[in-house]
Coordinates of C-alpha atoms in Angstrom, one line a residue:
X1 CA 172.6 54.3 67.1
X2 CA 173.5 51.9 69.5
X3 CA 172.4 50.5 72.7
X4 CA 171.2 52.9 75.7
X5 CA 170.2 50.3 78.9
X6 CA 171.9 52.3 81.0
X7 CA 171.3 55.7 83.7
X8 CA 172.6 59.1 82.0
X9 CA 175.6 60.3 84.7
X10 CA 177.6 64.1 84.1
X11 CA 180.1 62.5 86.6
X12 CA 181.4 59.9 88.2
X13 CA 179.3 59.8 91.6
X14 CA 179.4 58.1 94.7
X15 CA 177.4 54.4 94.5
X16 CA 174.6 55.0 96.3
X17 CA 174.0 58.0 94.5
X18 CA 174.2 56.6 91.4
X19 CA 172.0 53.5 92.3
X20 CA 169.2 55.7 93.8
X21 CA 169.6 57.7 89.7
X22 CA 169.2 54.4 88.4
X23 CA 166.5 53.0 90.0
X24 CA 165.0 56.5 89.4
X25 CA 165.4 56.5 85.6
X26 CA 164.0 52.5 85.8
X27 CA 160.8 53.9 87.6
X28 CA 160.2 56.7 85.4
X29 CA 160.7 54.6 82.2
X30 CA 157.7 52.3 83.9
X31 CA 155.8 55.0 84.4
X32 CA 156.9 56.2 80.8
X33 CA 156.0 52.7 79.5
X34 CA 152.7 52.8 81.2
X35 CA 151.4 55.9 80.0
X36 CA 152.5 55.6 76.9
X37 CA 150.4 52.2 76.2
X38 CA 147.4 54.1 77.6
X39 CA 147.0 56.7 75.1
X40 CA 148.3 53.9 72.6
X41 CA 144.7 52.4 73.1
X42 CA 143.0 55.5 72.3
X43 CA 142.0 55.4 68.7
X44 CA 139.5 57.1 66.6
X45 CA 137.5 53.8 66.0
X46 CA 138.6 53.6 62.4
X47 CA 139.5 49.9 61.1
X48 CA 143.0 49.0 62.1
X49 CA 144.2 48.6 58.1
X50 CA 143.7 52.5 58.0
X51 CA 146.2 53.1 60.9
X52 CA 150.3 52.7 61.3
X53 CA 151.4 52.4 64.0
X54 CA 155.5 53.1 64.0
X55 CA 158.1 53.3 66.8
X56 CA 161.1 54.4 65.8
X57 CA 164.4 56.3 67.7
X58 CA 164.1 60.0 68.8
X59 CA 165.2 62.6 66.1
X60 CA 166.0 59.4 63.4
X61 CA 163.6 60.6 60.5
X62 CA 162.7 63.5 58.5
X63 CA 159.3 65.1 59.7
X64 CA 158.4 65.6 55.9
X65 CA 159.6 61.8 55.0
X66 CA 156.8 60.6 57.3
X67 CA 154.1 62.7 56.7
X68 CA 154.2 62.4 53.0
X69 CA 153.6 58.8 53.5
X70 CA 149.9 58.4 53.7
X71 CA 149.6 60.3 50.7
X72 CA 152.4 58.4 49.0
X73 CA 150.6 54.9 50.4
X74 CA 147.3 56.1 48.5
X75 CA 149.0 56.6 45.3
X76 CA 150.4 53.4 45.5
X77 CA 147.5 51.0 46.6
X78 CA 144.1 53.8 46.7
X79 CA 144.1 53.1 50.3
X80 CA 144.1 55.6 53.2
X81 CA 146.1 55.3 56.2
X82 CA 146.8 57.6 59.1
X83 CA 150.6 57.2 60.8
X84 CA 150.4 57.0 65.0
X85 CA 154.1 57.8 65.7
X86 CA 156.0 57.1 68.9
X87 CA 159.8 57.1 70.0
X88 CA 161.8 54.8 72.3
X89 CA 165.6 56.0 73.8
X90 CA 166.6 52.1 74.7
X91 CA 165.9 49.0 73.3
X92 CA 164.6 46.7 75.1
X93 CA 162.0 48.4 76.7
X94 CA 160.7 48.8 72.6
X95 CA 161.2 45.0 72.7
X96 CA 159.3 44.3 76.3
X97 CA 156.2 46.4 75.4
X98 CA 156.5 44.0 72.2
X99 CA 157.3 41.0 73.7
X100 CA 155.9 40.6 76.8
X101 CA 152.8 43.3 76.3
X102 CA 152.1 42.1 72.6
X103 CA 151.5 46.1 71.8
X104 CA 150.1 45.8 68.2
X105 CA 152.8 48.1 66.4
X106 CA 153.4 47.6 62.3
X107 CA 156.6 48.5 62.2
X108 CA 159.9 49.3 64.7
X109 CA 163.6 50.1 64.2
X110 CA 165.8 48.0 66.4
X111 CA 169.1 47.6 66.8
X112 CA 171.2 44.8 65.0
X113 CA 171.4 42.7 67.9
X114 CA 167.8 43.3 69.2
X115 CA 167.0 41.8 66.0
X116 CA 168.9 38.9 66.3
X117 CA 166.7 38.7 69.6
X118 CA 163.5 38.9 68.4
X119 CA 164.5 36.6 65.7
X120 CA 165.4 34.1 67.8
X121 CA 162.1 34.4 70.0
X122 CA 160.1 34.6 67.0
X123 CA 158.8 37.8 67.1
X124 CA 159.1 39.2 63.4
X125 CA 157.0 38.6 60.9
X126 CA 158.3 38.2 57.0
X127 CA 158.5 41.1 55.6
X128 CA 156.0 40.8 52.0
X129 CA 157.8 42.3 48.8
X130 CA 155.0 41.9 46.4
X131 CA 154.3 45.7 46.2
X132 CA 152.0 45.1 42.8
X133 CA 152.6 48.1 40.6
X134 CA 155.0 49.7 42.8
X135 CA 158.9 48.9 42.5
X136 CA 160.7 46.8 44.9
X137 CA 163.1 49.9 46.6
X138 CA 164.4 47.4 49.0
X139 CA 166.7 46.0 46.9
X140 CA 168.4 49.3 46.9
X141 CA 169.9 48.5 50.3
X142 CA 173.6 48.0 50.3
X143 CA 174.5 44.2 49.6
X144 CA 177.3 44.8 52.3
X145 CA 174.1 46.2 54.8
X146 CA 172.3 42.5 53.7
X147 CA 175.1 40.8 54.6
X148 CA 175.5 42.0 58.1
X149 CA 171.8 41.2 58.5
X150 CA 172.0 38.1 57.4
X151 CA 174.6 37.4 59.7
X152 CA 171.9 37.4 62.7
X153 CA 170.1 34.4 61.0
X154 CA 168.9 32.2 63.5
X155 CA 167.0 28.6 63.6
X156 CA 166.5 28.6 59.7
X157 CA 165.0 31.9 59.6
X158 CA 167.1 34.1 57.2
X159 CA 167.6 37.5 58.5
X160 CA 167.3 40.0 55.7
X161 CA 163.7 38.4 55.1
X162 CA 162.3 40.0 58.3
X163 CA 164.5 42.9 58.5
X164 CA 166.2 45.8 56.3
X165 CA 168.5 48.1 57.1
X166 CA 167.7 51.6 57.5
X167 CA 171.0 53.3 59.3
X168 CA 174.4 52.4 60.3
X169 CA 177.9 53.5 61.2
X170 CA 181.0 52.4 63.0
X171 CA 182.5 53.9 66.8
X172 CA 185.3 55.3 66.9
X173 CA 187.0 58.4 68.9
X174 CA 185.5 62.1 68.3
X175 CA 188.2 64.3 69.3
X176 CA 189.5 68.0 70.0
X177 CA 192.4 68.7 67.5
X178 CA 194.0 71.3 69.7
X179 CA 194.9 69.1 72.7
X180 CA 194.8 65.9 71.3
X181 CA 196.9 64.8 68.4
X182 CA 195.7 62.8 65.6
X183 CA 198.1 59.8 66.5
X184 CA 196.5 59.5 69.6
X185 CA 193.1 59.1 68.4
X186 CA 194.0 56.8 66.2
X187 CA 194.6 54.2 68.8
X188 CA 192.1 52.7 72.1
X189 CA 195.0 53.2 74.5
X190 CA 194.5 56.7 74.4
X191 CA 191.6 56.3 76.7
X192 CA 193.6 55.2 79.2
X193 CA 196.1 57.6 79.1
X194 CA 196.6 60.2 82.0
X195 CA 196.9 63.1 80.6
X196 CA 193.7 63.2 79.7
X197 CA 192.5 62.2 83.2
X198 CA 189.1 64.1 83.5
X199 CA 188.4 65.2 79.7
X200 CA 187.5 61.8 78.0
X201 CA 183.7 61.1 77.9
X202 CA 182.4 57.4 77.4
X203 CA 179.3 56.1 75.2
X204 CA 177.0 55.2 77.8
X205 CA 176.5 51.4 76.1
X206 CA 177.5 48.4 77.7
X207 CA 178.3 46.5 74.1
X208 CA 180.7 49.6 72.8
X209 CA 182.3 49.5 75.9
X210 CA 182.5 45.8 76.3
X211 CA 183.9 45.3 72.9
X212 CA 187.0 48.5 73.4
X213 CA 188.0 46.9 76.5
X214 CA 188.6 43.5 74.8
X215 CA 190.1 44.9 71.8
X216 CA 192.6 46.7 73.9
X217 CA 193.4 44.3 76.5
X218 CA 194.6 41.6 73.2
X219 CA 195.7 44.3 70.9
X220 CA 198.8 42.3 70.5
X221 CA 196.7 39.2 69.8
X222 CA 195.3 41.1 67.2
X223 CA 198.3 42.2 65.5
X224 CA 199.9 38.8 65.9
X225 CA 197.3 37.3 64.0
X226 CA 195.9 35.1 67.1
X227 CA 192.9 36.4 67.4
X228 CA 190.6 38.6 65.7
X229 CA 187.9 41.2 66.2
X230 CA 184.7 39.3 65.6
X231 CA 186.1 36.9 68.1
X232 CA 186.5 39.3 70.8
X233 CA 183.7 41.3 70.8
X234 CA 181.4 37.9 71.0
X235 CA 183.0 36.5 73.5
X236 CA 181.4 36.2 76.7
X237 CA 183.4 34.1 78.8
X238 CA 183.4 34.4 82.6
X239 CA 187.3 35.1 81.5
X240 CA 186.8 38.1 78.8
X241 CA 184.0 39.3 81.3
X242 CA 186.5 39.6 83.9
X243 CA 188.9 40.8 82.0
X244 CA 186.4 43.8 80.2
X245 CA 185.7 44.6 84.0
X246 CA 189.3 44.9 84.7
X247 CA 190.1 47.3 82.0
X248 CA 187.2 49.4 82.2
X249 CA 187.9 49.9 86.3
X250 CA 191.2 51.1 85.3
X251 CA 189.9 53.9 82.6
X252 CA 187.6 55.4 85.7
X253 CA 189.9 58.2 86.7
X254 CA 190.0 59.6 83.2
X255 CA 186.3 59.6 83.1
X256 CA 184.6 62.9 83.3
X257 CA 180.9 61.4 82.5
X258 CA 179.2 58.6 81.0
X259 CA 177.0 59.8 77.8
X260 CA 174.0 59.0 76.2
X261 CA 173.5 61.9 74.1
X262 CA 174.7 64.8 75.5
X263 CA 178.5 63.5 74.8
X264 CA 178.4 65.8 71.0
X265 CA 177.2 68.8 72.4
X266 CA 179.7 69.3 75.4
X267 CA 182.8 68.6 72.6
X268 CA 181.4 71.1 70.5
X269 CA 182.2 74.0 73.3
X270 CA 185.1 72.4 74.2
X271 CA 184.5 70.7 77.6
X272 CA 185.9 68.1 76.8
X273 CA 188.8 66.5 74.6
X274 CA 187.7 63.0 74.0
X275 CA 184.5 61.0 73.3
X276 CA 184.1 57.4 72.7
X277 CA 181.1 57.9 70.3
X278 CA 179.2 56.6 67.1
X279 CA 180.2 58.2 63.8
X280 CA 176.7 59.7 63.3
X281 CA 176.9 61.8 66.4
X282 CA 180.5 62.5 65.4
X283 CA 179.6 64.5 62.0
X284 CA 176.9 66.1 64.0
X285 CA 179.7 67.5 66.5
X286 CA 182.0 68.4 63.7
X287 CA 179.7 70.7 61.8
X288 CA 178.5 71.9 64.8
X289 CA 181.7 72.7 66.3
X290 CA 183.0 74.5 63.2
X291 CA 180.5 77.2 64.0
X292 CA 181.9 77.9 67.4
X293 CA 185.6 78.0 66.3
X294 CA 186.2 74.3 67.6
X295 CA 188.3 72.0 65.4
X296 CA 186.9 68.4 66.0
X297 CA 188.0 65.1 64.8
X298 CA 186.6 61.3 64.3
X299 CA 189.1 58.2 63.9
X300 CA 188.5 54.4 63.4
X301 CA 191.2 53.2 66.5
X302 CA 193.8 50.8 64.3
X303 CA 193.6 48.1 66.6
X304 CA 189.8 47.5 65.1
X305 CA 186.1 48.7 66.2
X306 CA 182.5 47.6 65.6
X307 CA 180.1 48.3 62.8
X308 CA 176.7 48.5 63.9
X309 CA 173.2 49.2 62.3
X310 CA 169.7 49.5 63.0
X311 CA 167.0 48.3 60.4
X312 CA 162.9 47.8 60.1
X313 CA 161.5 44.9 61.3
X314 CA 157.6 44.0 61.2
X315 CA 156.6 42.4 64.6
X316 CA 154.7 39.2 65.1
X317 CA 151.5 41.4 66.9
X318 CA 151.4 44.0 63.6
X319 CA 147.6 44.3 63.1
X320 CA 148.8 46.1 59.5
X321 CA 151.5 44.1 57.9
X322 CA 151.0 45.5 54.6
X323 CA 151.2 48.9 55.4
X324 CA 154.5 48.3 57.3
X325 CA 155.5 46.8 54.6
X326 CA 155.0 49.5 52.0
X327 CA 156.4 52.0 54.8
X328 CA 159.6 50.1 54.2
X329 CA 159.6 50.1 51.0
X330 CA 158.8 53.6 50.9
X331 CA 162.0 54.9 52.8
X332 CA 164.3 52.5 50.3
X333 CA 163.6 55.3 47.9
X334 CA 166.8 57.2 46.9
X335 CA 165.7 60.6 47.8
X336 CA 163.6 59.9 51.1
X337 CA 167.1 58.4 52.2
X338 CA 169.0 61.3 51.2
X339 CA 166.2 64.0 53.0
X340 CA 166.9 61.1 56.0
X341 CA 170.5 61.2 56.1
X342 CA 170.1 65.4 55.5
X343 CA 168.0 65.6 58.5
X344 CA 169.8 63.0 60.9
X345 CA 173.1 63.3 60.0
X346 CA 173.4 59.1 59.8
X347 CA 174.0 57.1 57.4
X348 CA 171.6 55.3 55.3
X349 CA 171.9 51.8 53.5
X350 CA 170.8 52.8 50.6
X351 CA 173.2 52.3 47.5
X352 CA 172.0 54.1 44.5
X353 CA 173.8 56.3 42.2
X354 CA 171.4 58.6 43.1
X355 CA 173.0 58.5 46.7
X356 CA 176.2 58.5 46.0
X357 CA 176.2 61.3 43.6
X358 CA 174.7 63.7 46.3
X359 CA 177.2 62.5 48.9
X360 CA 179.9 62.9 46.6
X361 CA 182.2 66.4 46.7
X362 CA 186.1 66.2 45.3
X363 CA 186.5 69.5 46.6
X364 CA 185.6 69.1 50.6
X365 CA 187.1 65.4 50.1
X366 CA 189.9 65.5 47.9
X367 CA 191.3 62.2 48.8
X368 CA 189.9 59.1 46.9
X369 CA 188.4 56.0 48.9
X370 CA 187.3 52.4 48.3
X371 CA 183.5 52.6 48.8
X372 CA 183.2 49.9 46.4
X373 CA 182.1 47.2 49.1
X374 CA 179.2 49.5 49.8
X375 CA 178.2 50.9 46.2
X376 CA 179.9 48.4 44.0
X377 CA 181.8 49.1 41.3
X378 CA 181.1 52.2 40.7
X379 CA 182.5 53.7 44.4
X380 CA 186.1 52.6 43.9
X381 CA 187.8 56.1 43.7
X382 CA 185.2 58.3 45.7
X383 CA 185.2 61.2 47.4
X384 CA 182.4 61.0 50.2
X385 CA 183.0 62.3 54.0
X386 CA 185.0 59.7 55.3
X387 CA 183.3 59.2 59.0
X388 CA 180.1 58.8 57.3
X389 CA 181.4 56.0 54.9
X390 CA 184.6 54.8 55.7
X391 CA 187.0 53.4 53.1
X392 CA 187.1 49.5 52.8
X393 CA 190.8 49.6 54.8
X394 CA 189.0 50.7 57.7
X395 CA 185.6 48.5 57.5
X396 CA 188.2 45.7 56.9
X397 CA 189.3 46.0 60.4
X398 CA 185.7 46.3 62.1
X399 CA 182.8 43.5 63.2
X400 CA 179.1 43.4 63.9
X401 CA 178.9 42.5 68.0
X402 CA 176.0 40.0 68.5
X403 CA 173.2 39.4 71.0
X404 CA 175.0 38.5 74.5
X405 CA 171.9 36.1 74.5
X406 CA 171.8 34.2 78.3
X407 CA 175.5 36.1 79.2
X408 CA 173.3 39.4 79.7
X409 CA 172.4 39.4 83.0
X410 CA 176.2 38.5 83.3
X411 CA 177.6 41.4 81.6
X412 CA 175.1 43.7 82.7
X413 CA 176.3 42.9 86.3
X414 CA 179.9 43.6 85.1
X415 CA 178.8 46.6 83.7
X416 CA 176.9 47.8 87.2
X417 CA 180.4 47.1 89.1
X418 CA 182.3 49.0 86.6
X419 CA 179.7 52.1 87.1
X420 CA 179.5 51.8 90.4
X421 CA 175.7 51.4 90.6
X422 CA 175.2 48.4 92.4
X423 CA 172.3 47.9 89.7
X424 CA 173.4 44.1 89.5
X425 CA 172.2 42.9 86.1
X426 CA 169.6 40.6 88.0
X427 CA 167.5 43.6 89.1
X428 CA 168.0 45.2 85.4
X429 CA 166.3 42.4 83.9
X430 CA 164.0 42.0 86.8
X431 CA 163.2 45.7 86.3
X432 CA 162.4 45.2 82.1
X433 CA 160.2 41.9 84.1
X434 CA 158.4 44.5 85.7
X435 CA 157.6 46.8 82.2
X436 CA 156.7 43.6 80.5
X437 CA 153.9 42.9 83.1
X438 CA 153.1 46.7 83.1
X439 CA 152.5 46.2 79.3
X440 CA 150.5 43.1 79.5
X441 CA 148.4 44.3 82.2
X442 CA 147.4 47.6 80.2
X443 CA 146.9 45.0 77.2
X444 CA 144.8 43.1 79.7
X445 CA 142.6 45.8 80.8
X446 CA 142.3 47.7 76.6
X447 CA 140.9 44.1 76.1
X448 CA 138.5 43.9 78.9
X449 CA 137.3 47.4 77.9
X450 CA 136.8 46.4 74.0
X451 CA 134.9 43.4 75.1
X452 CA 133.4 45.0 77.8
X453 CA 131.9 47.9 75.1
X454 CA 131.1 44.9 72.8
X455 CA 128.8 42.9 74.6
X456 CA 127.3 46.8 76.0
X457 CA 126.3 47.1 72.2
X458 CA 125.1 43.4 71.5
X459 CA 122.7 44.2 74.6
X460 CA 122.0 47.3 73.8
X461 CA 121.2 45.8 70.0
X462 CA 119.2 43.3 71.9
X463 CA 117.5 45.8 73.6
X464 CA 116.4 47.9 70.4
X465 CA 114.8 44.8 69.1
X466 CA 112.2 43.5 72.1
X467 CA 111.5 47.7 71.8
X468 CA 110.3 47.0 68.6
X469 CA 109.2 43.6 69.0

């Protein structure tokens, strides 16, 4: 589950039009934003260490995983706790209301490269594994999962400390077997070829996009060994920024809409014949599409892709550390990460023979694959769907894309010329500029209030005692 900054569009539209959507969906996520940190303030008046306070994607957990939690977290420490439970649809206005509002959740699931972010801007706290009679699960995560955290370490502070991966996935091409051949879908270009002007649909994220267009542009780089994949995709030179707007210009006309979710639905009924999508969403929109009669498939392009995750982090204003921390540890569990992955249709981290017994079917997946970078020894010959864990061959030929870090407002201007918003990325960040002082003013006033009530009791305390006096 990738990065959403961006307006939902069915089609291409004129400029203004699109700009007056944008600043639309900007204004409602404020007023979103603004209501949602009102009722956030409304608690029972029970102590803080007896609620949880998780934020976590839309529709990316089993309803049973989280409410057998409190119950679980008694067992485990003979302490109640009651879970407050919200969802976020783009990332950064999760890390604003964090950031900038200091909203006191426990625990959030952010994208890789909003935690490299919040890393760097020291927002996470350490993450404490001392569970006392309860086993550490985290160390069930995939080593291969650790090592892509790790690899948003920043200024000393070692990433898989703060952070542990929950799901992940690569992007690749969903597409309809009847009009488009496999050999197409196995390769970028076929995005911008014509014949399929008006049935490709394209992930509505900036970094997916931004990372394709590079890929493609030095394909033959790439294949002579000049440059690789990790390369491209971090590079945010004024040069591959112009280049990324260049390419993506020139796939318009064979755009029939930009998609945030509704991409997998519309390919299941056969709308449309190609969508530049993340493997979760493509098993979704293969099962789905098998019930309608519609024959849909998912490729890794050959010229190289990204691997992406998103993973729980325990933020710097967590007023229950503890309990995020066994919440954590809690989904790490082998079979509250396979009800997760039954219920999502993602993939989790978790590594256990456990997991990949109940993934595993020789008769659906005949073919054998290398999983053994992901499950270790033990998942050299497998036979596991493989969109949802692609054999080594074709991990081999994907990267992690970092943090843009102070390039955003760069490529997020790029991005508004290629959409034809005329959202420059200036007003995009001035608009998060605006939530974050949304947030903090709604933190300013739930404080007031509390110390407004509190010094209302001292006098009415006061009060009780010159009555008796």
């Amino acid at each position: 589950m990738s990065d959403n900054t961006t307006t939902h569009c069915t089609h291409l539209t004129c400029s203004a039009a699109t700009h007056v959507a944008a600043v639309r969906q900007a204004v409602g996520a404020l007023l979103a934003l603004l209501g949602a940190l009102l009722l956030t303030g409304c608690t029972s008046g029970e102590p803080r260490t007896q609620i949880l306070k998780i934020y976590n994607w839309a529709d990316y957990i089993d309803e049973d995983v989280l409410a057998n939690f409190p119950s679980w977290y008694e067992q485990q420490t003979g302490e109640k706790v009651r879970v407050i439970y919200q969802t976020f649809d783009i990332n950064e206005i999760m890390l604003t209301k964090i950031e900038r509002g200091h909203e006191d959740y426990d625990v959030v699931c952010p994208s890789e490269y909003i935690i490299e972010r919040m890393l760097r801007k020291d927002l996470l706290l350490p993450i404490d594994s001392t569970f006392g009679k309860t086993p550490n699960y985290i160390k069930n995560v995939s080593p291969y999962i650790t090592r892509q955290i790790d690899a948003t370490s920043i200024d000393g502070r070692i990433a898989h400390r703060y952070a542990v991966g929950y799901m992940w996935g690569t992007c690749g091409i969903l597409y309809n077997t009847a009009h488009v051949p496999r050999a197409d879908a196995e390769t970028w270009g076929t995005l911008w070829n014509s014949k399929y002007k008006g049935k490709l649909l394209m992930k509505d994220s900036y970094r997916d996009s931004y990372g394709t267009a590079l890929i493609w542009a030095h394909r033959r780089d790439i294949a002579a060994g000049r440059l690789t994949v990790p390369q491209l995709m971090n590079d945010y030179s004024p040069a591959a920024i112009a280049t990324v707007e260049q390419w993506l210009k020139a796939l318009k006309p064979n755009i029939e809409g930009w998609e945030a979710d509704f991409g997998k639905e519309t390919m299941t009924k056969g709308k449309a014949y190609l969508n530049m999508t993340w493997s979760g969403d493509a098993v979704w929109a293969i099962d789905e599409a098998q019930r309608v009669g519609v024959s849909l498939g998912y490729e890794v392009p050959r010229e190289g892709s990204n691997v992406w995750f998103d993973g729980w982090v325990i933020p710097k204003y967590s007023r229950n550390p503890k309990a995020a921390a066994y919440f954590i540890n809690y989904l790490c569990q082998s079979k509250v990460a396979i009800a997760n992955m039954e219920t999502t249709g993602y993939v989790s981290s978790v590594a256990t023979p456990e997991v990949l017994r109940h993934a595993s079917d020789s008769k659906a997946y005949p073919a054998t694959q290398n999983l053994a970078y992901f499950f270790g020894p033990v998942g050299r010959n497998a036979h596991l769907n493989p969109i949802m864990y692609p054999d080594s061959a074709v991990v081999a030929r994907c990267a992690m894309i970092h943090d843009a870090g102070e390039h955003t407002p760069e490529v997020l201007d790029m991005w508004s010329k290629v959409k034809g918003d005329n959202l420059g990325g200036g007003l995009v960040v001035f608009l998060l500029g605006v939530v974050g002082a949304l947030a903090a003013v709604v933190g300013y006033k739930k404080y007031t209030t509390y110390r407004h009530r509190r010094l209302s009791r001292r006098h009415r305390r006061r009060h009780v005692v010159k009555m008796r006096e």
